[in-house]
GROMACS .gro file of C-alpha atoms in nm:
model
  188
    1MET     CA    1   5.541  16.163  14.584
    2HIS     CA    2   5.795  16.471  14.518
    3GLU     CA    3   5.721  16.723  14.310
    4ASP     CA    4   6.020  16.918  14.185
    5ASN     CA    5   6.072  17.182  13.839
    6GLY     CA    6   5.763  16.954  13.720
    7ARG     CA    7   5.895  16.638  13.795
    8ALA     CA    8   5.748  16.385  13.943
    9GLU     CA    9   6.023  16.139  14.153
   10ASP     CA   10   5.941  15.816  14.396
   11LEU     CA   11   6.031  15.857  14.703
   12PRO     CA   12   6.019  15.546  14.931
   13ALA     CA   13   5.707  15.555  15.179
   14GLY     CA   14   5.890  15.541  15.521
   15GLN     CA   15   6.224  15.747  15.448
   16PRO     CA   16   6.188  16.134  15.541
   17GLU     CA   17   6.261  16.348  15.233
   18PRO     CA   18   6.604  16.510  15.167
   19GLN     CA   19   6.614  16.858  15.154
   20GLY     CA   20   6.813  17.027  14.869
   21TYR     CA   21   7.095  16.973  14.660
   22GLY     CA   22   7.313  16.786  14.856
   23ALA     CA   23   7.021  16.520  14.877
   24LEU     CA   24   7.002  16.531  14.492
   25GLY     CA   25   7.377  16.431  14.427
   26ASP     CA   26   7.301  16.115  14.697
   27ARG     CA   27   7.057  16.026  14.493
   28VAL     CA   28   7.187  16.029  14.203
   29THR     CA   29   7.484  15.853  14.342
   30GLY     CA   30   7.229  15.591  14.508
   31ILE     CA   31   7.128  15.581  14.171
   32LEU     CA   32   7.445  15.512  13.964
   33GLU     CA   33   7.538  15.285  14.218
   34ALA     CA   34   7.222  15.084  14.199
   35ALA     CA   35   7.266  15.099  13.835
   36GLU     CA   36   7.657  14.982  13.888
   37GLN     CA   37   7.520  14.719  14.093
   38ALA     CA   38   7.240  14.603  13.882
   39ALA     CA   39   7.497  14.627  13.550
   40ALA     CA   40   7.752  14.440  13.750
   41ASP     CA   41   7.465  14.232  13.819
   42ILE     CA   42   7.311  14.180  13.470
   43ARG     CA   43   7.696  14.149  13.383
   44ALA     CA   44   7.718  13.829  13.591
   45GLU     CA   45   7.436  13.675  13.481
   46ALA     CA   46   7.537  13.678  13.161
   47LYS     CA   47   7.860  13.618  13.188
   48GLN     CA   48   7.697  13.282  13.389
   49LEU     CA   49   7.444  13.266  13.089
   50ALA     CA   50   7.749  13.301  12.862
   51ALA     CA   51   7.928  13.026  13.042
   52ASP     CA   52   7.571  12.829  13.013
   53LEU     CA   53   7.580  12.855  12.693
   54GLU     CA   54   7.940  12.733  12.596
   55ARG     CA   55   7.897  12.437  12.809
   56GLU     CA   56   7.578  12.373  12.618
   57ALA     CA   57   7.732  12.437  12.310
   58ARG     CA   58   8.001  12.213  12.399
   59ALA     CA   59   7.835  11.913  12.477
   60GLU     CA   60   7.616  11.974  12.171
   61ALA     CA   61   7.943  11.973  12.002
   62GLU     CA   62   8.062  11.686  12.159
   63ARG     CA   63   7.736  11.504  12.110
   64LEU     CA   64   7.708  11.637  11.728
   65LYS     CA   65   8.060  11.495  11.670
   66GLN     CA   66   7.999  11.180  11.830
   67GLN     CA   67   7.678  11.118  11.643
   68LEU     CA   68   7.818  11.200  11.315
   69THR     CA   69   8.169  11.008  11.441
   70ALA     CA   70   7.881  10.701  11.524
   71ASP     CA   71   7.743  10.812  11.186
   72ALA     CA   72   8.031  10.795  10.996
   73ARG     CA   73   8.170  10.461  11.134
   74SER     CA   74   7.844  10.274  11.068
   75LEU     CA   75   7.871  10.472  10.707
   76ARG     CA   76   8.237  10.320  10.718
   77ASP     CA   77   8.123   9.929  10.819
   78GLU     CA   78   7.820   9.958  10.623
   79ALA     CA   79   8.002   9.984  10.338
   80GLU     CA   80   8.278   9.742  10.429
   81GLY     CA   81   7.972   9.507  10.457
   82TYR     CA   82   7.865   9.577  10.129
   83ALA     CA   83   8.187   9.575   9.976
   84ARG     CA   84   8.254   9.208  10.139
   85ASP     CA   85   7.913   9.084  10.040
   86MET     CA   86   7.992   9.234   9.682
   87ARG     CA   87   8.334   9.079   9.707
   88LEU     CA   88   8.188   8.664   9.834
   89ALA     CA   89   7.913   8.781   9.545
   90VAL     CA   90   8.133   8.827   9.307
   91GLU     CA   91   8.363   8.526   9.439
   92ALA     CA   92   8.114   8.283   9.414
   93TYR     CA   93   7.971   8.416   9.055
   94ALA     CA   94   8.312   8.335   8.929
   95LYS     CA   95   8.333   7.993   9.150
   96GLN     CA   96   8.028   7.913   8.973
   97HIS     CA   97   8.112   8.021   8.625
   98ARG     CA   98   8.455   7.837   8.652
   99ARG     CA   99   8.284   7.539   8.779
  100GLN     CA  100   8.106   7.555   8.491
  101ALA     CA  101   8.371   7.597   8.263
  102GLU     CA  102   8.555   7.306   8.396
  103GLU     CA  103   8.243   7.062   8.361
  104GLU     CA  104   8.168   7.229   8.036
  105ALA     CA  105   8.546   7.103   7.970
  106ARG     CA  106   8.515   6.785   8.092
  107GLY     CA  107   8.182   6.775   7.913
  108ILE     CA  108   8.431   6.806   7.585
  109VAL     CA  109   8.687   6.615   7.678
  110ALA     CA  110   8.496   6.324   7.781
  111GLU     CA  111   8.281   6.387   7.438
  112ALA     CA  112   8.618   6.383   7.255
  113GLU     CA  113   8.735   6.065   7.413
  114LYS     CA  114   8.462   5.892   7.371
  115GLN     CA  115   8.485   5.990   6.984
  116SER     CA  116   8.834   5.905   6.993
  117THR     CA  117   8.756   5.549   7.151
  118THR     CA  118   8.510   5.504   6.891
  119MET     CA  119   8.730   5.580   6.619
  120ARG     CA  120   8.987   5.403   6.705
  121GLU     CA  121   8.761   5.097   6.822
  122THR     CA  122   8.631   5.138   6.460
  123ALA     CA  123   9.031   5.116   6.320
  124GLU     CA  124   9.108   4.839   6.492
  125GLN     CA  125   8.744   4.658   6.380
  126THR     CA  126   8.825   4.759   6.020
  127VAL     CA  127   9.181   4.629   6.113
  128ARG     CA  128   9.067   4.310   6.216
  129GLN     CA  129   8.808   4.286   5.920
  130VAL     CA  130   9.092   4.331   5.680
  131GLU     CA  131   9.357   4.142   5.824
  132ALA     CA  132   9.088   3.821   5.845
  133ASP     CA  133   8.982   3.909   5.502
  134VAL     CA  134   9.379   3.915   5.355
  135ARG     CA  135   9.397   3.592   5.554
  136ARG     CA  136   9.080   3.462   5.395
  137ARG     CA  137   9.209   3.581   5.091
  138GLN     CA  138   9.568   3.425   5.178
  139GLU     CA  139   9.393   3.091   5.183
  140ALA     CA  140   9.225   3.121   4.940
  141LEU     CA  141   9.501   3.203   4.710
  142ARG     CA  142   9.702   2.880   4.858
  143GLY     CA  143   9.395   2.699   4.789
  144GLU     CA  144   9.372   2.731   4.466
  145VAL     CA  145   9.746   2.705   4.428
  146ARG     CA  146   9.778   2.321   4.572
  147MET     CA  147   9.429   2.316   4.343
  148LEU     CA  148   9.630   2.414   4.025
  149GLU     CA  149   9.973   2.217   4.159
  150HIS     CA  150   9.756   1.930   4.200
  151ARG     CA  151   9.596   1.967   3.864
  152LYS     CA  152   9.938   2.032   3.729
  153ARG     CA  153  10.100   1.701   3.858
  154ASP     CA  154   9.779   1.518   3.711
  155ALA     CA  155   9.877   1.695   3.426
  156ILE     CA  156  10.243   1.640   3.387
  157GLU     CA  157  10.126   1.279   3.497
  158ARG     CA  158   9.863   1.240   3.240
  159LEU     CA  159  10.109   1.394   2.971
  160ARG     CA  160  10.407   1.116   3.112
  161GLU     CA  161  10.183   0.835   3.062
  162ILE     CA  162  10.107   0.976   2.743
  163ALA     CA  163  10.435   1.015   2.620
  164ALA     CA  164  10.545   0.688   2.743
  165ALA     CA  165  10.266   0.526   2.549
  166VAL     CA  166  10.391   0.754   2.238
  167GLN     CA  167  10.709   0.624   2.311
  168ASP     CA  168  10.591   0.281   2.315
  169VAL     CA  169  10.428   0.338   2.008
  170LEU     CA  170  10.725   0.555   1.811
  171PRO     CA  171  11.072   0.463   1.727
  172SER     CA  172  11.354   0.541   1.996
  173GLU     CA  173  11.486   0.821   1.873
  174ASP     CA  174  11.290   1.073   1.924
  175SER     CA  175  11.359   1.055   2.332
  176SER     CA  176  11.304   1.391   2.305
  177LEU     CA  177  10.945   1.421   2.368
  178ALA     CA  178  10.964   1.211   2.717
  179ARG     CA  179  11.250   1.509   2.806
  180ASP     CA  180  10.993   1.807   2.701
  181LEU     CA  181  10.759   1.674   2.904
  182GLN     CA  182  10.951   1.601   3.192
  183PRO     CA  183  10.908   1.888   3.466
  184GLN     CA  184  11.141   2.179   3.458
  185ARG     CA  185  11.333   2.294   3.781
  186SER     CA  186  11.298   2.690   3.794
  187ARG     CA  187  11.602   2.860   3.773
  188ASP     CA  188  11.654   3.082   4.000
   0.00000   0.00000   0.00000
């Protein structure tokens, strides 16, 4: 160690100690060169570190971009799947309700057809019954008319017999009674 103006400087051990101001300039130059070299080394190291950090940052950014893209794709796929599932569920729901409505409509139509058939059959049965009643009534009336005609003929025959008997008893000028008892022809 060397003491100059109250300062102690470290000199390498094996070197002779230079003398005077010239030696001081060499020492300052050496220090400045060493500082420049250290600064250049620090700069190079800093550039290398910055390049490494930039490369890592780009790699991290690319990884994050890929991850976010994958997440977005996954979310989109999930949303599309959800939308597809919802669409299928809605279609199934609509199909089920359409099927129920069609079944209900078929049931209503079947019930209406059944009621219509029942009413038609009832009406046809009523018509047949009324027609049968009318035929029976016509037959009964025809039978009564035949019976009344038969009675009328019998009555006329009896009256003729009575008229003939009365004619035999009465003088022949009253032949108008026999004429009055003759059946009258209907005038059309």
